[in-house]
Amino acid sequence: MVDPFTLDKRRVRHSFDRAAATYDQVAVLQREICDRMAERLQYIKFEPRVILDAGSGTGYGSRQLRGRYAKSRVIELDIAPAMLQASRSHQPAWRRLLPFVAAEERVCADIESLPLRAGSVGMIWSNLALQWCNDLEATFAGMHGVLESGGLLMFSTFGPDTLKELRQTFGTLDAHAHVNRFLDMHDIGDGLMRAGFAAPVMDMETVTLTYDDLAGLMRDLKALGAHNANQGRGRGLLGKGAWQRLQQQYEALRRDGKLPATYEVVYGHAWKGEKKQAPGEAQVVRFAKK
């Protein structure tokens, strides 16, 4: 029996291809989380020779990494070719014209099957891409394999409270899988250790976005490429009556004139080999941000 939450990777690729032209217009949360990840790098004294941006999207994170690690080779990898093309459009002309500046590299591939040599990467950076993996532990094992000894994995992903309002509301309509299944922070940490990483450092925060109406939330999800790609999704369009019931159910959650959309953001980093712990660094810290 097929797990209804197994992701259809062809649908994932198609959704992000279609969203490449609109992604940057609505990816406010994605950029904010990327910025918070980048802030954490200042506490880690590390100069990787090669950096892999796994799930690079339109290249926002890669551009930050090139700015911070000017001497490093940054490889962008994404499942959607249109996302990589959108990133290429952001490339400044001077990078193409100056012969002593390394060419920007982009690879179209699934992060669940990295097409890189073993031990060829010093750091893997992944901002909000791991939730699109069917087998996260196997993905971590693949990342562990391509990292060199002493290499760093730094990532963000979504936890189980993400879009809980939408999941709850859809649950009143039918038994189909409408929202992705997201793993708990502790399960992610356990998966890292089983994949061979040294004791991971994990933390979590909750961010709530607000909308005037449910249609606004659904438009943003579509523009981001965050379509329902679960194998257990309903195959037909949501009928008018079902949509009206969905809106009515979501309306019950309105507070201070706005509808909430919760995101549980999980951050983590781990080393291949002996763990390099920063001063004052705790293994697990929980905090929330409204």
PDB file of N, CA and C in Angstrom, residues 27-90:
ATOM      1  N   ALA A  27       8.167  35.126  -1.622  1.00  0.00           N
ATOM      2  CA  ALA A  27       9.020  34.320  -0.735  1.00  0.00           C
ATOM      3  C   ALA A  27       9.580  35.142   0.423  1.00  0.00           C
ATOM      4  N   VAL A  28       8.728  35.900   1.098  1.00  0.00           N
ATOM      5  CA  VAL A  28       9.168  36.751   2.210  1.00  0.00           C
ATOM      6  C   VAL A  28       9.670  35.887   3.369  1.00  0.00           C
ATOM      7  N   LEU A  29       8.909  34.882   3.754  1.00  0.00           N
ATOM      8  CA  LEU A  29       9.302  34.013   4.859  1.00  0.00           C
ATOM      9  C   LEU A  29      10.567  33.237   4.511  1.00  0.00           C
ATOM     10  N   GLN A  30      10.641  32.750   3.290  1.00  0.00           N
ATOM     11  CA  GLN A  30      11.802  31.962   2.864  1.00  0.00           C
ATOM     12  C   GLN A  30      13.079  32.792   2.927  1.00  0.00           C
ATOM     13  N   ARG A  31      13.009  34.056   2.522  1.00  0.00           N
ATOM     14  CA  ARG A  31      14.187  34.926   2.603  1.00  0.00           C
ATOM     15  C   ARG A  31      14.545  35.244   4.053  1.00  0.00           C
ATOM     16  N   GLU A  32      13.528  35.467   4.880  1.00  0.00           N
ATOM     17  CA  GLU A  32      13.783  35.774   6.287  1.00  0.00           C
ATOM     18  C   GLU A  32      14.476  34.597   6.979  1.00  0.00           C
ATOM     19  N   ILE A  33      14.019  33.393   6.711  1.00  0.00           N
ATOM     20  CA  ILE A  33      14.645  32.214   7.319  1.00  0.00           C
ATOM     21  C   ILE A  33      16.070  32.049   6.804  1.00  0.00           C
ATOM     22  N   CYS A  34      16.274  32.311   5.529  1.00  0.00           N
ATOM     23  CA  CYS A  34      17.621  32.257   4.956  1.00  0.00           C
ATOM     24  C   CYS A  34      18.533  33.260   5.655  1.00  0.00           C
ATOM     25  N   ASP A  35      18.023  34.469   5.893  1.00  0.00           N
ATOM     26  CA  ASP A  35      18.818  35.490   6.584  1.00  0.00           C
ATOM     27  C   ASP A  35      19.180  35.038   8.003  1.00  0.00           C
ATOM     28  N   ARG A  36      18.241  34.406   8.685  1.00  0.00           N
ATOM     29  CA  ARG A  36      18.509  33.940  10.053  1.00  0.00           C
ATOM     30  C   ARG A  36      19.532  32.806  10.048  1.00  0.00           C
ATOM     31  N   MET A  37      19.483  31.960   9.031  1.00  0.00           N
ATOM     32  CA  MET A  37      20.514  30.928   8.898  1.00  0.00           C
ATOM     33  C   MET A  37      21.884  31.569   8.676  1.00  0.00           C
ATOM     34  N   ALA A  38      21.910  32.573   7.816  1.00  0.00           N
ATOM     35  CA  ALA A  38      23.183  33.233   7.507  1.00  0.00           C
ATOM     36  C   ALA A  38      23.782  33.889   8.740  1.00  0.00           C
ATOM     37  N   GLU A  39      22.929  34.436   9.616  1.00  0.00           N
ATOM     38  CA  GLU A  39      23.420  35.047  10.852  1.00  0.00           C
ATOM     39  C   GLU A  39      24.147  34.023  11.725  1.00  0.00           C
ATOM     40  N   ARG A  40      23.720  32.782  11.675  1.00  0.00           N
ATOM     41  CA  ARG A  40      24.331  31.738  12.491  1.00  0.00           C
ATOM     42  C   ARG A  40      25.741  31.393  12.024  1.00  0.00           C
ATOM     43  N   LEU A  41      26.029  31.701  10.774  1.00  0.00           N
ATOM     44  CA  LEU A  41      27.360  31.387  10.252  1.00  0.00           C
ATOM     45  C   LEU A  41      28.452  32.214  10.928  1.00  0.00           C
ATOM     46  N   GLN A  42      28.088  33.373  11.472  1.00  0.00           N
ATOM     47  CA  GLN A  42      29.111  34.211  12.105  1.00  0.00           C
ATOM     48  C   GLN A  42      29.675  33.568  13.368  1.00  0.00           C
ATOM     49  N   TYR A  43      28.967  32.585  13.923  1.00  0.00           N
ATOM     50  CA  TYR A  43      29.450  31.897  15.124  1.00  0.00           C
ATOM     51  C   TYR A  43      30.245  30.642  14.788  1.00  0.00           C
ATOM     52  N   ILE A  44      30.348  30.335  13.504  1.00  0.00           N
ATOM     53  CA  ILE A  44      31.051  29.118  13.083  1.00  0.00           C
ATOM     54  C   ILE A  44      32.266  29.524  12.257  1.00  0.00           C
ATOM     55  N   LYS A  45      33.453  29.322  12.806  1.00  0.00           N
ATOM     56  CA  LYS A  45      34.682  29.688  12.116  1.00  0.00           C
ATOM     57  C   LYS A  45      35.077  28.553  11.178  1.00  0.00           C
ATOM     58  N   PHE A  46      34.722  28.733   9.920  1.00  0.00           N
ATOM     59  CA  PHE A  46      34.885  27.655   8.958  1.00  0.00           C
ATOM     60  C   PHE A  46      34.991  28.262   7.569  1.00  0.00           C
ATOM     61  N   GLU A  47      35.954  27.831   6.785  1.00  0.00           N
ATOM     62  CA  GLU A  47      36.158  28.352   5.430  1.00  0.00           C
ATOM     63  C   GLU A  47      36.157  27.189   4.447  1.00  0.00           C
ATOM     64  N   PRO A  48      34.975  26.759   4.005  1.00  0.00           N
ATOM     65  CA  PRO A  48      34.898  25.611   3.096  1.00  0.00           C
ATOM     66  C   PRO A  48      35.416  25.958   1.702  1.00  0.00           C
ATOM     67  N   ARG A  49      36.068  25.003   1.085  1.00  0.00           N
ATOM     68  CA  ARG A  49      36.560  25.208  -0.284  1.00  0.00           C
ATOM     69  C   ARG A  49      35.409  25.112  -1.287  1.00  0.00           C
ATOM     70  N   VAL A  50      34.497  24.174  -1.060  1.00  0.00           N
ATOM     71  CA  VAL A  50      33.336  23.973  -1.939  1.00  0.00           C
ATOM     72  C   VAL A  50      32.075  23.963  -1.084  1.00  0.00           C
ATOM     73  N   ILE A  51      31.072  24.723  -1.508  1.00  0.00           N
ATOM     74  CA  ILE A  51      29.785  24.783  -0.814  1.00  0.00           C
ATOM     75  C   ILE A  51      28.704  24.317  -1.770  1.00  0.00           C
ATOM     76  N   LEU A  52      27.835  23.432  -1.290  1.00  0.00           N
ATOM     77  CA  LEU A  52      26.673  22.998  -2.060  1.00  0.00           C
ATOM     78  C   LEU A  52      25.428  23.629  -1.462  1.00  0.00           C
ATOM     79  N   ASP A  53      24.689  24.389  -2.275  1.00  0.00           N
ATOM     80  CA  ASP A  53      23.389  24.921  -1.877  1.00  0.00           C
ATOM     81  C   ASP A  53      22.353  23.916  -2.372  1.00  0.00           C
ATOM     82  N   ALA A  54      21.884  23.058  -1.474  1.00  0.00           N
ATOM     83  CA  ALA A  54      21.003  21.944  -1.835  1.00  0.00           C
ATOM     84  C   ALA A  54      19.543  22.373  -1.762  1.00  0.00           C
ATOM     85  N   GLY A  55      18.931  22.534  -2.940  1.00  0.00           N
ATOM     86  CA  GLY A  55      17.597  23.091  -3.020  1.00  0.00           C
ATOM     87  C   GLY A  55      17.694  24.598  -3.101  1.00  0.00           C
ATOM     88  N   SER A  56      18.443  25.070  -4.083  1.00  0.00           N
ATOM     89  CA  SER A  56      18.866  26.476  -4.140  1.00  0.00           C
ATOM     90  C   SER A  56      17.787  27.438  -4.626  1.00  0.00           C
ATOM     91  N   GLY A  57      16.725  26.935  -5.260  1.00  0.00           N
ATOM     92  CA  GLY A  57      15.660  27.816  -5.733  1.00  0.00           C
ATOM     93  C   GLY A  57      16.171  28.878  -6.684  1.00  0.00           C
ATOM     94  N   THR A  58      15.761  30.121  -6.452  1.00  0.00           N
ATOM     95  CA  THR A  58      16.158  31.215  -7.334  1.00  0.00           C
ATOM     96  C   THR A  58      17.493  31.837  -6.939  1.00  0.00           C
ATOM     97  N   GLY A  59      18.210  31.207  -6.005  1.00  0.00           N
ATOM     98  CA  GLY A  59      19.590  31.601  -5.736  1.00  0.00           C
ATOM     99  C   GLY A  59      19.807  32.642  -4.665  1.00  0.00           C
ATOM    100  N   TYR A  60      18.782  32.963  -3.869  1.00  0.00           N
ATOM    101  CA  TYR A  60      18.950  33.984  -2.824  1.00  0.00           C
ATOM    102  C   TYR A  60      20.035  33.574  -1.830  1.00  0.00           C
ATOM    103  N   GLY A  61      19.984  32.333  -1.368  1.00  0.00           N
ATOM    104  CA  GLY A  61      20.978  31.859  -0.417  1.00  0.00           C
ATOM    105  C   GLY A  61      22.360  31.753  -1.030  1.00  0.00           C
ATOM    106  N   SER A  62      22.427  31.299  -2.261  1.00  0.00           N
ATOM    107  CA  SER A  62      23.725  31.171  -2.937  1.00  0.00           C
ATOM    108  C   SER A  62      24.414  32.511  -3.074  1.00  0.00           C
ATOM    109  N   ARG A  63      23.637  33.555  -3.340  1.00  0.00           N
ATOM    110  CA  ARG A  63      24.235  34.881  -3.466  1.00  0.00           C
ATOM    111  C   ARG A  63      24.796  35.347  -2.118  1.00  0.00           C
ATOM    112  N   GLN A  64      24.105  35.018  -1.033  1.00  0.00           N
ATOM    113  CA  GLN A  64      24.642  35.357   0.282  1.00  0.00           C
ATOM    114  C   GLN A  64      25.921  34.575   0.564  1.00  0.00           C
ATOM    115  N   LEU A  65      25.930  33.312   0.208  1.00  0.00           N
ATOM    116  CA  LEU A  65      27.107  32.480   0.463  1.00  0.00           C
ATOM    117  C   LEU A  65      28.309  32.969  -0.337  1.00  0.00           C
ATOM    118  N   ARG A  66      28.093  33.373  -1.584  1.00  0.00           N
ATOM    119  CA  ARG A  66      29.209  33.900  -2.394  1.00  0.00           C
ATOM    120  C   ARG A  66      29.741  35.195  -1.811  1.00  0.00           C
ATOM    121  N   GLY A  67      28.843  35.991  -1.232  1.00  0.00           N
ATOM    122  CA  GLY A  67      29.305  37.221  -0.599  1.00  0.00           C
ATOM    123  C   GLY A  67      30.108  36.964   0.665  1.00  0.00           C
ATOM    124  N   ARG A  68      29.709  35.956   1.438  1.00  0.00           N
ATOM    125  CA  ARG A  68      30.389  35.662   2.701  1.00  0.00           C
ATOM    126  C   ARG A  68      31.679  34.879   2.478  1.00  0.00           C
ATOM    127  N   TYR A  69      31.650  33.964   1.524  1.00  0.00           N
ATOM    128  CA  TYR A  69      32.810  33.105   1.256  1.00  0.00           C
ATOM    129  C   TYR A  69      33.327  33.384  -0.161  1.00  0.00           C
ATOM    130  N   ALA A  70      33.993  34.501  -0.294  1.00  0.00           N
ATOM    131  CA  ALA A  70      34.411  34.967  -1.620  1.00  0.00           C
ATOM    132  C   ALA A  70      35.367  33.999  -2.311  1.00  0.00           C
ATOM    133  N   LYS A  71      36.136  33.227  -1.549  1.00  0.00           N
ATOM    134  CA  LYS A  71      37.115  32.319  -2.134  1.00  0.00           C
ATOM    135  C   LYS A  71      36.556  30.915  -2.387  1.00  0.00           C
ATOM    136  N   SER A  72      35.310  30.681  -1.965  1.00  0.00           N
ATOM    137  CA  SER A  72      34.726  29.350  -2.073  1.00  0.00           C
ATOM    138  C   SER A  72      34.001  29.165  -3.409  1.00  0.00           C
ATOM    139  N   ARG A  73      33.980  27.946  -3.849  1.00  0.00           N
ATOM    140  CA  ARG A  73      33.201  27.553  -5.021  1.00  0.00           C
ATOM    141  C   ARG A  73      31.806  27.159  -4.537  1.00  0.00           C
ATOM    142  N   VAL A  74      30.767  27.842  -5.031  1.00  0.00           N
ATOM    143  CA  VAL A  74      29.389  27.585  -4.616  1.00  0.00           C
ATOM    144  C   VAL A  74      28.639  26.906  -5.758  1.00  0.00           C
ATOM    145  N   ILE A  75      28.108  25.727  -5.480  1.00  0.00           N
ATOM    146  CA  ILE A  75      27.336  24.973  -6.466  1.00  0.00           C
ATOM    147  C   ILE A  75      25.864  25.043  -6.083  1.00  0.00           C
ATOM    148  N   GLU A  76      25.041  25.519  -7.001  1.00  0.00           N
ATOM    149  CA  GLU A  76      23.596  25.542  -6.781  1.00  0.00           C
ATOM    150  C   GLU A  76      22.989  24.262  -7.347  1.00  0.00           C
ATOM    151  N   LEU A  77      22.141  23.607  -6.562  1.00  0.00           N
ATOM    152  CA  LEU A  77      21.494  22.382  -7.007  1.00  0.00           C
ATOM    153  C   LEU A  77      20.014  22.470  -6.700  1.00  0.00           C
ATOM    154  N   ASP A  78      19.179  22.224  -7.707  1.00  0.00           N
ATOM    155  CA  ASP A  78      17.739  22.290  -7.525  1.00  0.00           C
ATOM    156  C   ASP A  78      17.059  21.293  -8.446  1.00  0.00           C
ATOM    157  N   ILE A  79      15.891  20.810  -8.041  1.00  0.00           N
ATOM    158  CA  ILE A  79      15.159  19.828  -8.827  1.00  0.00           C
ATOM    159  C   ILE A  79      14.485  20.454 -10.044  1.00  0.00           C
ATOM    160  N   ALA A  80      14.265  21.780 -10.001  1.00  0.00           N
ATOM    161  CA  ALA A  80      13.511  22.469 -11.053  1.00  0.00           C
ATOM    162  C   ALA A  80      14.442  23.300 -11.932  1.00  0.00           C
ATOM    163  N   PRO A  81      14.560  22.965 -13.219  1.00  0.00           N
ATOM    164  CA  PRO A  81      15.455  23.736 -14.095  1.00  0.00           C
ATOM    165  C   PRO A  81      15.074  25.208 -14.215  1.00  0.00           C
ATOM    166  N   ALA A  82      13.784  25.521 -14.150  1.00  0.00           N
ATOM    167  CA  ALA A  82      13.373  26.926 -14.276  1.00  0.00           C
ATOM    168  C   ALA A  82      13.837  27.746 -13.076  1.00  0.00           C
ATOM    169  N   MET A  83      13.938  27.123 -11.909  1.00  0.00           N
ATOM    170  CA  MET A  83      14.462  27.823 -10.742  1.00  0.00           C
ATOM    171  C   MET A  83      15.936  28.176 -10.958  1.00  0.00           C
ATOM    172  N   LEU A  84      16.690  27.239 -11.504  1.00  0.00           N
ATOM    173  CA  LEU A  84      18.102  27.503 -11.781  1.00  0.00           C
ATOM    174  C   LEU A  84      18.257  28.593 -12.835  1.00  0.00           C
ATOM    175  N   GLN A  85      17.365  28.600 -13.826  1.00  0.00           N
ATOM    176  CA  GLN A  85      17.416  29.642 -14.841  1.00  0.00           C
ATOM    177  C   GLN A  85      17.087  31.005 -14.236  1.00  0.00           C
ATOM    178  N   ALA A  86      16.123  31.028 -13.298  1.00  0.00           N
ATOM    179  CA  ALA A  86      15.795  32.281 -12.622  1.00  0.00           C
ATOM    180  C   ALA A  86      16.987  32.784 -11.827  1.00  0.00           C
ATOM    181  N   SER A  87      17.716  31.877 -11.190  1.00  0.00           N
ATOM    182  CA  SER A  87      18.918  32.262 -10.454  1.00  0.00           C
ATOM    183  C   SER A  87      19.965  32.838 -11.397  1.00  0.00           C
ATOM    184  N   ARG A  88      20.122  32.214 -12.550  1.00  0.00           N
ATOM    185  CA  ARG A  88      21.103  32.692 -13.531  1.00  0.00           C
ATOM    186  C   ARG A  88      20.807  34.130 -13.946  1.00  0.00           C
ATOM    187  N   SER A  89      19.513  34.479 -13.999  1.00  0.00           N
ATOM    188  CA  SER A  89      19.149  35.838 -14.416  1.00  0.00           C
ATOM    189  C   SER A  89      19.591  36.887 -13.401  1.00  0.00           C
ATOM    190  N   HIS A  90      19.848  36.450 -12.157  1.00  0.00           N
ATOM    191  CA  HIS A  90      20.325  37.375 -11.121  1.00  0.00           C
ATOM    192  C   HIS A  90      21.844  37.540 -11.162  1.00  0.00           C
TER     193      HIS A  90
END
